[in-house]
mmCIF file of C-alpha atoms in Angstrom:
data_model
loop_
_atom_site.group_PDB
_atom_site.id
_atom_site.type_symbol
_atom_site.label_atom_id
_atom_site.label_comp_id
_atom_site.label_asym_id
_atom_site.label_seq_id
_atom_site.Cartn_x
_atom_site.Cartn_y
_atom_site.Cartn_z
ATOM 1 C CA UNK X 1 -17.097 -15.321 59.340
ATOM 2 C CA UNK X 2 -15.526 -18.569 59.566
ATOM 3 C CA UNK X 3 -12.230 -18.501 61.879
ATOM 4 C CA UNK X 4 -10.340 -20.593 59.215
ATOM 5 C CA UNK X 5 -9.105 -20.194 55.923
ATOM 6 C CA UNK X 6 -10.756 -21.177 52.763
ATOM 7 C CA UNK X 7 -8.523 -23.811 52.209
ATOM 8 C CA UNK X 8 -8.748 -25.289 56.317
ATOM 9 C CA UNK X 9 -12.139 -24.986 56.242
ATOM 10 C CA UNK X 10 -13.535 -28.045 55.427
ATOM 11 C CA UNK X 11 -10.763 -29.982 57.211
ATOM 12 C CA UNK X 12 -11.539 -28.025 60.342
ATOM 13 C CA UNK X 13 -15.230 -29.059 60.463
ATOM 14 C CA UNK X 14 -14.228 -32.607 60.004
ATOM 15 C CA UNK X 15 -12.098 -32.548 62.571
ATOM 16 C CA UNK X 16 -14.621 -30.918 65.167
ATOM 17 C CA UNK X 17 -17.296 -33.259 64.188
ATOM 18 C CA UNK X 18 -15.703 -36.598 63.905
ATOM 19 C CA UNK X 19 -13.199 -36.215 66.860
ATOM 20 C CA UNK X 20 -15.058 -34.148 68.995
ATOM 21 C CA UNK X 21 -14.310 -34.039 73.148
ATOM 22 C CA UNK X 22 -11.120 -36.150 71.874
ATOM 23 C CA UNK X 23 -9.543 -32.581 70.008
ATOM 24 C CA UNK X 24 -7.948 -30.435 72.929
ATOM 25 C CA UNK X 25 -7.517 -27.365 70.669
ATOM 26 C CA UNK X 26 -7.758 -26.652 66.359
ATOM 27 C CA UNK X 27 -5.593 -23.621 65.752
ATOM 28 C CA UNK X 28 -4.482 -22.217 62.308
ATOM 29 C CA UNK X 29 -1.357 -20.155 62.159
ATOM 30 C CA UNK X 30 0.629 -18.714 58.523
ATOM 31 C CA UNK X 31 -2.189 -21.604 56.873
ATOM 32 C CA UNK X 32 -1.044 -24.264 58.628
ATOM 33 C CA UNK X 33 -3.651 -25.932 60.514
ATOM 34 C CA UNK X 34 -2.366 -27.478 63.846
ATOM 35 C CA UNK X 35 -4.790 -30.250 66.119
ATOM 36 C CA UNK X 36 -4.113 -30.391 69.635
ATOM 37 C CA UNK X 37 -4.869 -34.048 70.800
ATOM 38 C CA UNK X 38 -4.624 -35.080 74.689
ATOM 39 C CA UNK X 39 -2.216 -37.962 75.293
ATOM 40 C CA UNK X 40 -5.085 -40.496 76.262
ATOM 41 C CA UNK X 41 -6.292 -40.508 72.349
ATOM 42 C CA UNK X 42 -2.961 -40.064 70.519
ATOM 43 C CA UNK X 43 -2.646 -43.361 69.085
ATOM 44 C CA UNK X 44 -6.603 -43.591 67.954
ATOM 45 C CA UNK X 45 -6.766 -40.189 66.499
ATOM 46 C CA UNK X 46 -4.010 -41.238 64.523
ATOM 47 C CA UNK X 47 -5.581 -44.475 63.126
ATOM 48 C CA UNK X 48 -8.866 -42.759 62.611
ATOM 49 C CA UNK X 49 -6.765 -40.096 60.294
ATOM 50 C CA UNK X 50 -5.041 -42.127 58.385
ATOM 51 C CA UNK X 51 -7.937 -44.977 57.346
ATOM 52 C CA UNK X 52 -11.212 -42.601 57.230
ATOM 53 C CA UNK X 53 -11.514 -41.402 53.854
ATOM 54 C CA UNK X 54 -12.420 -37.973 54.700
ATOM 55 C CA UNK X 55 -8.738 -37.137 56.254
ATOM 56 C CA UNK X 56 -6.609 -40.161 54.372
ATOM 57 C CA UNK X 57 -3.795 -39.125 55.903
ATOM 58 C CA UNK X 58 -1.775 -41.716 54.858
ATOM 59 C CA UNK X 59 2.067 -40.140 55.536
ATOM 60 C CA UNK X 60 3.861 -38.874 58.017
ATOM 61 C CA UNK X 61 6.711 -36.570 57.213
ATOM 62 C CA UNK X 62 8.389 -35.804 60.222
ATOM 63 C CA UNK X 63 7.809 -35.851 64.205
ATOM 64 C CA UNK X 64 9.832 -33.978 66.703
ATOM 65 C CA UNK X 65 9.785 -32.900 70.477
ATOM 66 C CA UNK X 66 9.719 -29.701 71.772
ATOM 67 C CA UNK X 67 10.764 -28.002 75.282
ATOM 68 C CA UNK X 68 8.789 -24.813 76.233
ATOM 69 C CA UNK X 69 10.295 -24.595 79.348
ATOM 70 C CA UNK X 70 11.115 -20.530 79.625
ATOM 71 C CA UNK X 71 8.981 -20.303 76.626
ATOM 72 C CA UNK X 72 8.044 -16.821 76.470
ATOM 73 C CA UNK X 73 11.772 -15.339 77.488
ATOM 74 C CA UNK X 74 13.650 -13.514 75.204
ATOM 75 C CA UNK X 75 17.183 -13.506 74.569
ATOM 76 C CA UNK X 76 17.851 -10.655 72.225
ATOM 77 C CA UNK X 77 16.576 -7.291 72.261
ATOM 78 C CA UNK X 78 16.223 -6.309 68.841
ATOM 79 C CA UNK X 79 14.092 -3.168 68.829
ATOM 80 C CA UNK X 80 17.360 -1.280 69.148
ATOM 81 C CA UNK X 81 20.648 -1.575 68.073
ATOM 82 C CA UNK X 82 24.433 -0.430 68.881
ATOM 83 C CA UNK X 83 26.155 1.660 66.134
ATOM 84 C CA UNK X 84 27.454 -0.917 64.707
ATOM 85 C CA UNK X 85 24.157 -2.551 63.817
ATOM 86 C CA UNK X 86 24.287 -5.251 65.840
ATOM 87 C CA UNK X 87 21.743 -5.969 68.383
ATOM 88 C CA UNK X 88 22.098 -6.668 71.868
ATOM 89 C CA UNK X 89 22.459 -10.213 73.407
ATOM 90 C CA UNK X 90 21.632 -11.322 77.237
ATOM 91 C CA UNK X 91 25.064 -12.255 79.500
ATOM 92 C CA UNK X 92 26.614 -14.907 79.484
ATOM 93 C CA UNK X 93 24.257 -16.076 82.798
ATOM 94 C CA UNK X 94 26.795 -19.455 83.054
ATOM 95 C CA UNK X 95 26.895 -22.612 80.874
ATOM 96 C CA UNK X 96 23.675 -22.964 80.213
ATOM 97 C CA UNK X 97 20.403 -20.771 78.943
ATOM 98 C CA UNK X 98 19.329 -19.218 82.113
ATOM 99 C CA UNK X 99 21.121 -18.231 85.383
ATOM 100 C CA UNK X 100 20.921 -20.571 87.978
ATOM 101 C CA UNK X 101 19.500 -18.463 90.366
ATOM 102 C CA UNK X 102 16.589 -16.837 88.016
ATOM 103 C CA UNK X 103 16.235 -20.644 86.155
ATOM 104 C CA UNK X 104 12.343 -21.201 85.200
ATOM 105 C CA UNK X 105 11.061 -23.769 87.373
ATOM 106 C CA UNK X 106 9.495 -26.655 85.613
ATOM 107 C CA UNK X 107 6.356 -26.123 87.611
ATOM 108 C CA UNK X 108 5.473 -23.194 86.183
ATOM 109 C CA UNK X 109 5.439 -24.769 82.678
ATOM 110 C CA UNK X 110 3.091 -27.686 83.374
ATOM 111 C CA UNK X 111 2.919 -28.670 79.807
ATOM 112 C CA UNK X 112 6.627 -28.606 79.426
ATOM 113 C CA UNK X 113 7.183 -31.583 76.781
ATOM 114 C CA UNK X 114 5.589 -32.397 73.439
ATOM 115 C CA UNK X 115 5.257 -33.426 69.764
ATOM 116 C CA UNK X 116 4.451 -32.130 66.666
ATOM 117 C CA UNK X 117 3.674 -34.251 64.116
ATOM 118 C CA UNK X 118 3.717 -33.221 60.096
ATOM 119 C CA UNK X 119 0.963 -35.500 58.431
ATOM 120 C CA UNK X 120 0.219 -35.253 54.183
ATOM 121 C CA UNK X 121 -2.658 -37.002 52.642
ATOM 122 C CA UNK X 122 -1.948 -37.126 49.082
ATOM 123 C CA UNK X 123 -5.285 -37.952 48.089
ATOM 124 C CA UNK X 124 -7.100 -34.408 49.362
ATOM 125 C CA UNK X 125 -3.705 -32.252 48.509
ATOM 126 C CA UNK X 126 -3.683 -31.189 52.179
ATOM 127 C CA UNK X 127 -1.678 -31.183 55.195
ATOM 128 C CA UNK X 128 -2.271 -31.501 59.154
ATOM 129 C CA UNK X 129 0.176 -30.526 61.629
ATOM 130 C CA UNK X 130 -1.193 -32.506 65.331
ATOM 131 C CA UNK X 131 0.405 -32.012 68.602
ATOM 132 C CA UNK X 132 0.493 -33.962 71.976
ATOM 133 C CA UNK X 133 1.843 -32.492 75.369
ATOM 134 C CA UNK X 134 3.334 -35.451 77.420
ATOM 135 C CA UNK X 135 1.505 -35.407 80.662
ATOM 136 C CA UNK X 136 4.247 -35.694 83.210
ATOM 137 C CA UNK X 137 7.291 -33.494 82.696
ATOM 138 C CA UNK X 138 9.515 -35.856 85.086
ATOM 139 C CA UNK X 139 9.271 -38.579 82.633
ATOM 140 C CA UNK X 140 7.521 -37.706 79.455
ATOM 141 C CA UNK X 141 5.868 -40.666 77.638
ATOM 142 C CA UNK X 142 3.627 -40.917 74.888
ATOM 143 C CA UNK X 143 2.326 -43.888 72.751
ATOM 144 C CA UNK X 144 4.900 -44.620 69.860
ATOM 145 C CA UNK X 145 2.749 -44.068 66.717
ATOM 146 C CA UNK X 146 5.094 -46.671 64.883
ATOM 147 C CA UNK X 147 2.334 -49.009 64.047
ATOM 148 C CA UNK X 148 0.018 -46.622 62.038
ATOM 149 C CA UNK X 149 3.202 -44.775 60.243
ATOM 150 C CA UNK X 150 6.536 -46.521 60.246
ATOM 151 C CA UNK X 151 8.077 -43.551 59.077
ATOM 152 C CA UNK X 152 8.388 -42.312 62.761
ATOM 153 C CA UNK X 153 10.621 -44.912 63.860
ATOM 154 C CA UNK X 154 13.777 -42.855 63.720
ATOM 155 C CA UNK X 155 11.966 -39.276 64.296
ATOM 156 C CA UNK X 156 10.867 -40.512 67.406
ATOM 157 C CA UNK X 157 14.181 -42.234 68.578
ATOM 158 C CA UNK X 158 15.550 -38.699 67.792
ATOM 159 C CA UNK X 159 12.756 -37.182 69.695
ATOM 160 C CA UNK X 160 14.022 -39.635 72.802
ATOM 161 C CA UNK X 161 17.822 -38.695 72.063
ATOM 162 C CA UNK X 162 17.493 -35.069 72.103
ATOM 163 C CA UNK X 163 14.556 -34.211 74.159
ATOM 164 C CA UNK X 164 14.391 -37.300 76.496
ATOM 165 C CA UNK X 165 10.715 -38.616 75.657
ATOM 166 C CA UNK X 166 10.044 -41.914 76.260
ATOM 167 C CA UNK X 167 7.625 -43.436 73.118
ATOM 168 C CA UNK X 168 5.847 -46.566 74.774
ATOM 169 C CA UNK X 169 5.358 -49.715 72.243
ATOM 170 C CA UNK X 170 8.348 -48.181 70.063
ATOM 171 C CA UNK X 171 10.343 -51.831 69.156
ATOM 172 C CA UNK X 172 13.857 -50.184 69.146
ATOM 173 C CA UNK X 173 14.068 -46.855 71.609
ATOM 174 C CA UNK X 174 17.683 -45.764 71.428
ATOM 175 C CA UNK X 175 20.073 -43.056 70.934
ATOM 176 C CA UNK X 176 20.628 -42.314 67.430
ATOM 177 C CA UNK X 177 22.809 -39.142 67.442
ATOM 178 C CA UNK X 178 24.679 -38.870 70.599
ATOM 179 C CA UNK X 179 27.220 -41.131 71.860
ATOM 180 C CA UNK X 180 26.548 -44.737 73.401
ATOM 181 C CA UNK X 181 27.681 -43.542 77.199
ATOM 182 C CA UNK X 182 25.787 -39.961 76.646
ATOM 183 C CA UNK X 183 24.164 -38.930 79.646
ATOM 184 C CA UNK X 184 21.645 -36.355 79.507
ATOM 185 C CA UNK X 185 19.416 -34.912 76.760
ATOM 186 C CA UNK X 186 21.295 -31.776 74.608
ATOM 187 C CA UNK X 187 17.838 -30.486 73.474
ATOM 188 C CA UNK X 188 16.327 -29.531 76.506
ATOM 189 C CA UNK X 189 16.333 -26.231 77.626
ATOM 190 C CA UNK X 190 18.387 -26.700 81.438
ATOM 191 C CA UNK X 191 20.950 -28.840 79.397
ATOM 192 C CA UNK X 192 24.067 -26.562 79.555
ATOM 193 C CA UNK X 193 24.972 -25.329 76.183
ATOM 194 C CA UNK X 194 28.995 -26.180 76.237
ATOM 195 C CA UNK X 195 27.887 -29.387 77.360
ATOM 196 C CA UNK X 196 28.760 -31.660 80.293
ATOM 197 C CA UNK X 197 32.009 -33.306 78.922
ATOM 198 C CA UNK X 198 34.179 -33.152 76.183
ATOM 199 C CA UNK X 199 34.878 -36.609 74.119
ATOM 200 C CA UNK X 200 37.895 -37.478 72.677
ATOM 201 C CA UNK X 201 40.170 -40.253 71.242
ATOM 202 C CA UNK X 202 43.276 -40.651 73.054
ATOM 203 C CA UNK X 203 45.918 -42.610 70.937
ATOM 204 C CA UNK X 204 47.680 -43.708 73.735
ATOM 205 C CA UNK X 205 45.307 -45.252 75.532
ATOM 206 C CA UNK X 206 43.357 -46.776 72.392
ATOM 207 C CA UNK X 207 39.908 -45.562 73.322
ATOM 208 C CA UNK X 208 37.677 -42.720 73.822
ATOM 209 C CA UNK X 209 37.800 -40.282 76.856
ATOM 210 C CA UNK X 210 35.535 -37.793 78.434
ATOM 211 C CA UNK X 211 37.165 -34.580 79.870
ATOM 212 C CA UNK X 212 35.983 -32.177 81.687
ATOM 213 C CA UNK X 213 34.697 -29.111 79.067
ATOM 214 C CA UNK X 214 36.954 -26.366 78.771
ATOM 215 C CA UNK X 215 35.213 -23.971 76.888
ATOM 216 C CA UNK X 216 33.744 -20.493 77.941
ATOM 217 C CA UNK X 217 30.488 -19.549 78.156
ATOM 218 C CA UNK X 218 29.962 -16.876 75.880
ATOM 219 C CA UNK X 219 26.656 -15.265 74.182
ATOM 220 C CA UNK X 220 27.043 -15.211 70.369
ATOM 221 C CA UNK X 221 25.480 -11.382 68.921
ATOM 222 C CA UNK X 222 24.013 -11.746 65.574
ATOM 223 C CA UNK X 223 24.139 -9.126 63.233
ATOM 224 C CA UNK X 224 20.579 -7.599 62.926
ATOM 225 C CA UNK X 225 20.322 -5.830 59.148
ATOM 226 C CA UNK X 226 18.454 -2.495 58.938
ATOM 227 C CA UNK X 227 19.572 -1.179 55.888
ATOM 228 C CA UNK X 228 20.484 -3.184 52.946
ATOM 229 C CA UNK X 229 21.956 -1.282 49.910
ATOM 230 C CA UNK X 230 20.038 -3.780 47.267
ATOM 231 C CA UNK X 231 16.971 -1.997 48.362
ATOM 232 C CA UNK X 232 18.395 2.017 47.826
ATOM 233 C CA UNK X 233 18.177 3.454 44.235
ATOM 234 C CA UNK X 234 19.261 7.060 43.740
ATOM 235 C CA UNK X 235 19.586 7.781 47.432
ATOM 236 C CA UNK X 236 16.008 6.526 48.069
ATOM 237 C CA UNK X 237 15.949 3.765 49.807
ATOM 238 C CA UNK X 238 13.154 1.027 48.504
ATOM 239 C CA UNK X 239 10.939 -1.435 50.638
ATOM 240 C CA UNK X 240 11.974 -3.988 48.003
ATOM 241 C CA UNK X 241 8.596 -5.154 47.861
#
């Protein structure tokens, strides 16, 4: 039995046989087929899916970064729940995700920084999500893929804003959602989640200002729903299925 779906099946063999040593991983999750390609072939594995006939594809929807540093951890315990129904958070551990003291060490996640790409080829009706760990976690860098979709220019300056990877070749690498005189990257897990500083206009002075952050760290508790009265008819309650 083939370890693909139906409809990945014929894409997966294509894959396997056309890109061979140069496909890390092929993994299909919920029907979504996901190709793991190592950093030195990102930018021909893209131009060899998007101009062979066989993949065509020919758009790319989105790109963004991802940081699995203290991937794996848990912050919510969810298999029980108070009286109230709500389930129980962590402690606030300080400002940021983890306690300083217990923080995962970046060694320990060797493969700390990548991106995930969302491709569409409109010609087969079929979609391709590929993904590239950046090979050094101190400074991530990858090959901008601007010149075989230009529709990544602005996913991948986000990608550099938020998560702090560096896309080589890409004409125009700046911030596009922080602040000019930003100084960090609010998307990676050790970034503290009150932030650094706190902006603001002062009218006297006629300009911006950073102050220091005055907020509390605190651990927001969702509200975890066990029993919903839309599914309960005559004092039965219904899977709603």
């Amino acid at each position: 039995m083939s370890a693909f779906s139906a409809t990945n099946e014929s894409l997966a063999l294509a894959l396997r046989d056309t890109l061979g040593e140069r496909l890390s991983d092929l993994i299909e999750h919920r029907g979504q087929l996901t190709a793991v390609v190592p950093a030195a072939h990102w930018l021909d594995v893209a131009w060899q899916l998007r101009d062979e006939p066989q993949f065509a594809f020919e758009q790319l929807i989105d790109l963004s970064g991802v940081d699995y540093l203290g991937y794996g951890d848990d912050e919510w315990e969810t298999a029980e729940a108070s009286g109230a129904g709500f389930s129980r958070g962590v402690d606030a551990l300080g400002p940021g995700r983890f306690s300083w003291e217990d923080r995962p060490e970046a060694e320990d996640f060797p493969n700390r920084f990548a991106v995930a790409v969302q491709l569409l080829s409109q010609r087969h009706n079929r979609r391709l999500r590929l993904r590239c760990y950046a090979p050094a976690d101190d400074f991530p860098l990858l090959p901008s893929l601007i010149e075989v979709w230009n529709s990544v220019n602005w996913y991948e300056r986000e990608a550099f804003d938020l998560f702090g990877i560096v896309f080589e070749g890409h004409p125009d690498l700046r911030r596009i959602l922080t602040d000019y005189g930003f100084i960090g990257h609010p998307f990676r897990k050790d970034f503290p989640l009150i932030g650094n500083v706190a902006v603001r206009y002062d009218e006297d002075k006629g300009r911006v200002i950073y102050e220091p952050v005055e907020i509390e760290p605190r651990v927001g508790v969702p509200r975890v729903v066990r029993r919903d009265s839309r599914y309960v008819d005559n004092g039965q309650e219904r899977t709603g299925r």
